[in-house]
mmCIF file of C-alpha atoms in Angstrom:
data_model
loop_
_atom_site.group_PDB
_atom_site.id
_atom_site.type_symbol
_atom_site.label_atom_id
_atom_site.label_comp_id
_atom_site.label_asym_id
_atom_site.label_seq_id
_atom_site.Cartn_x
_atom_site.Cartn_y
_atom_site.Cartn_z
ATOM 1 C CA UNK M 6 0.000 0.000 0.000
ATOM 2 C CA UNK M 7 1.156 3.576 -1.083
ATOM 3 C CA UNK M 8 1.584 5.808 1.816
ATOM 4 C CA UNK M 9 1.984 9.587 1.739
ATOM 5 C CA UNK M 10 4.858 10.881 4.747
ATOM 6 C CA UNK M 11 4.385 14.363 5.024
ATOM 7 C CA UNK M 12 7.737 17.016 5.911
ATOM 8 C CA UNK M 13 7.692 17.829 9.622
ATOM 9 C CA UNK M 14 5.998 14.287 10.513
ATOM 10 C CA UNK M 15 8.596 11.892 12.767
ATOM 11 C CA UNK M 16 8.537 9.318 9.990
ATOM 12 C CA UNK M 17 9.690 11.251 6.749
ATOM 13 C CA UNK M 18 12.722 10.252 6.168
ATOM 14 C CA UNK M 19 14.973 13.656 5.269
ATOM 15 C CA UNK M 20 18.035 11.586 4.714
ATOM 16 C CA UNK M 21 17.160 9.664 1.514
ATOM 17 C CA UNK M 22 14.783 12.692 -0.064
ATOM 18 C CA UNK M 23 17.716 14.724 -0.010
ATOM 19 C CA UNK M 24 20.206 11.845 -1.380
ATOM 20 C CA UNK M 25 17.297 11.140 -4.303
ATOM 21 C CA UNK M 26 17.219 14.549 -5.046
ATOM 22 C CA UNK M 27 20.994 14.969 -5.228
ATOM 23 C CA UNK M 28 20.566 12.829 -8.396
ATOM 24 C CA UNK M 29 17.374 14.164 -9.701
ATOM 25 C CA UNK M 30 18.519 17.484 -8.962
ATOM 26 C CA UNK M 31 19.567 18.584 -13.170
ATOM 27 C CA UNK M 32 16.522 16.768 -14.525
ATOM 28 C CA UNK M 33 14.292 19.034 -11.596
ATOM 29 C CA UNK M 34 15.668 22.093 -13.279
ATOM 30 C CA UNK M 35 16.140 22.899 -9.580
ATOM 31 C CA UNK M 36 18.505 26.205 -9.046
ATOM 32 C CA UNK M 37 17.421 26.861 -5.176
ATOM 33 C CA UNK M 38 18.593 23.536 -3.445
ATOM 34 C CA UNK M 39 16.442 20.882 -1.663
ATOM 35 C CA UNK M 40 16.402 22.923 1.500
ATOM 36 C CA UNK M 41 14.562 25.811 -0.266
ATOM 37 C CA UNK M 42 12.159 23.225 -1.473
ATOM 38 C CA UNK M 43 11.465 21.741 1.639
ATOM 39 C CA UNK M 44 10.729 25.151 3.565
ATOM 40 C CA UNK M 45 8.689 26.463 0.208
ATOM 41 C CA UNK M 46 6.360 23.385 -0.699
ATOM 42 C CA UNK M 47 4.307 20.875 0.831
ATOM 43 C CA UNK M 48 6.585 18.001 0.304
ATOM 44 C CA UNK M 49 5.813 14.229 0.869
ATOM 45 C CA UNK M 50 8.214 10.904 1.012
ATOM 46 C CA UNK M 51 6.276 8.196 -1.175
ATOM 47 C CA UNK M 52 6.200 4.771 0.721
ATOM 48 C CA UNK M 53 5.585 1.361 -0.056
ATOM 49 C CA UNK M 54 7.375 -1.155 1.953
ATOM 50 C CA UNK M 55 10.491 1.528 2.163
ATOM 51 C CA UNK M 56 11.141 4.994 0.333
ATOM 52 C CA UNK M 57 9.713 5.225 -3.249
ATOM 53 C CA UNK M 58 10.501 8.957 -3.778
ATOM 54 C CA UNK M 59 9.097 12.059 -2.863
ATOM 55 C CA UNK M 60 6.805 14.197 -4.787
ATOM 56 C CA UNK M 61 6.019 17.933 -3.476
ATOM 57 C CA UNK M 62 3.661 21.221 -4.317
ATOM 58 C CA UNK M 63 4.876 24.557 -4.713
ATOM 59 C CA UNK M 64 3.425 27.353 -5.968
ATOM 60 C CA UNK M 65 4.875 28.878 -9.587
ATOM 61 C CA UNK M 66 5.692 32.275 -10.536
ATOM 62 C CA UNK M 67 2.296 32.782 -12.376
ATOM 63 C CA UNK M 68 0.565 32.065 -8.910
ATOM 64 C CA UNK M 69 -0.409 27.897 -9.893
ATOM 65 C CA UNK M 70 -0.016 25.115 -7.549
ATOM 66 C CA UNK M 71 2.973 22.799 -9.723
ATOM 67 C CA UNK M 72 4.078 19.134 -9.059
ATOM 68 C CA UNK M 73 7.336 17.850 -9.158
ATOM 69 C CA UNK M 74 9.302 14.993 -8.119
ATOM 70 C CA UNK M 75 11.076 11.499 -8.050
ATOM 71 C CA UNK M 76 11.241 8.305 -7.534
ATOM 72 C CA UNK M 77 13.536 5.174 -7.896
ATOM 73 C CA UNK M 78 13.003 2.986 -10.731
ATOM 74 C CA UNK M 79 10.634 0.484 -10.635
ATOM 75 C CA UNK M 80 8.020 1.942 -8.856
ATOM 76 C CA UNK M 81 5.267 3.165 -11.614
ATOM 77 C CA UNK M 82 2.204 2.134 -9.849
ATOM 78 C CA UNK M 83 3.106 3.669 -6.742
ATOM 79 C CA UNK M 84 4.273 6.989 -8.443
ATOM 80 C CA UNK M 85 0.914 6.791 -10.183
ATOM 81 C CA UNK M 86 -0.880 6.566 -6.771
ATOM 82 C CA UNK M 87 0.962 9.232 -5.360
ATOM 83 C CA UNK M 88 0.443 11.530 -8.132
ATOM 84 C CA UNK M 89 -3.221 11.186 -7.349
ATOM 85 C CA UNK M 90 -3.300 11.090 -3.424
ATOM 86 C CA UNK M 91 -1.165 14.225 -3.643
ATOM 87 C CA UNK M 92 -3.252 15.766 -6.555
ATOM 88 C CA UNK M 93 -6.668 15.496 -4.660
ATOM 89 C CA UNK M 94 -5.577 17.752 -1.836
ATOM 90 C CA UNK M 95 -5.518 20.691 -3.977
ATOM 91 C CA UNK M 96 -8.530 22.285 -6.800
ATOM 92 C CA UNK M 97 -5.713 22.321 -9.573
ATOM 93 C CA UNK M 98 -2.576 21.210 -10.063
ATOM 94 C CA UNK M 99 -0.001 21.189 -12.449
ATOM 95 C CA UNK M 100 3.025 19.851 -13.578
ATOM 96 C CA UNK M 101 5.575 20.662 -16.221
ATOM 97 C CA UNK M 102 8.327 18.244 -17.481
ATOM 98 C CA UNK M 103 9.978 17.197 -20.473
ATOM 99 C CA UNK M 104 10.760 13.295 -18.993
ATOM 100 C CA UNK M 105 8.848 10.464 -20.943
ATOM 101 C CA UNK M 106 8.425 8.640 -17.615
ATOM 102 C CA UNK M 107 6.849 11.667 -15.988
ATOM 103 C CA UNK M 108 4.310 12.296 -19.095
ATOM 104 C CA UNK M 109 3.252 8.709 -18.638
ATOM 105 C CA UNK M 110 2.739 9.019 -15.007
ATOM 106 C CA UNK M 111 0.771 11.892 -15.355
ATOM 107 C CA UNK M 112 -1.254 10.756 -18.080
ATOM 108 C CA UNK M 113 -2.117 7.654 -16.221
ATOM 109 C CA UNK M 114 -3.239 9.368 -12.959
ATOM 110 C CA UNK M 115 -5.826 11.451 -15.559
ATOM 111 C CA UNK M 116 -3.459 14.632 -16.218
ATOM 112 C CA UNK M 117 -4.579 16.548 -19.324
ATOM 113 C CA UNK M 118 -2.500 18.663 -21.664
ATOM 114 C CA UNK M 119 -3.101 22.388 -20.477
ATOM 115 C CA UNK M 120 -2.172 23.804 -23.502
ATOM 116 C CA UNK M 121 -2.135 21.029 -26.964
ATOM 117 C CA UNK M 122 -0.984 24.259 -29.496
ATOM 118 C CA UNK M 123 2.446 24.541 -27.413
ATOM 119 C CA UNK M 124 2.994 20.977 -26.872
ATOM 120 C CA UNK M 125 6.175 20.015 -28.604
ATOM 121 C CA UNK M 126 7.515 23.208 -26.741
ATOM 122 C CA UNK M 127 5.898 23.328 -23.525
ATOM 123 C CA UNK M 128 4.679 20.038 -21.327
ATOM 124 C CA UNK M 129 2.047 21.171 -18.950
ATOM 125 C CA UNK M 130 -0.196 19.371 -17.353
ATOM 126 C CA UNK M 131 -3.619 19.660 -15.640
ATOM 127 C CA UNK M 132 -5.054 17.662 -13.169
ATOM 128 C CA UNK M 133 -8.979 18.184 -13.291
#
């Protein structure tokens, strides 16, 4: 079963989020660090028997609630469920990425292209 382990709970485990996002960091695009991201998002560890990955919200420039995240390899179905446990919490949510396992993810847990004109440039999802 696919559990959800909140930052600032007694069971997320800080240690391997930050060493997973060490090696996710270039395809994250991230230029702030992983503490930034933990003190400006809701961020959760994924769990299934052990660490999955982590997956967190943060609000964009433009004022949207965005996705983003990781996970080892492997792990589809619970990425899937995450995406969805972590996507009901919030009205709208979306998620932009350029990774072919992402885009299948996303699709599966019933993300929609936001914008199908841009989409060989831009990758943004909606969840709905």
């Amino acid at each position: 079963m696919t559990t959800l382990v909140e930052y600032g709970s007694p069971f997320f485990d800080k240690k391997m989020a930050k060493k997973f996002f060490k090696l996710n960091r270039r395809q994250l695009n991230d230029k702030n660090g992983f503490e930034y991201l933990l003190s400006n998002s809701r961020f959760f560890n994924v769990c299934n028997n052990g660490y999955v990955g982590s997956v967190f919200i943060y609000e964009g420039y433009d004022g949207k609630k965005y996705m983003g995240g990781y996970a080892l390899r492997k792990h589809h179905k619970e990425v899937v469920e995450a995406i969805n446990m972590v996507s009901e919490m919030f009205d709208e949510v979306y998620a932009y990425t350029s990774h072919l396992n992402a885009v299948i993810a996303l699709k599966k847990a019933g993300f929609k292209w936001y914008d199908k004109e841009k989409q060989a440039e831009r990758k943004d999802f909606l969840w709905n």
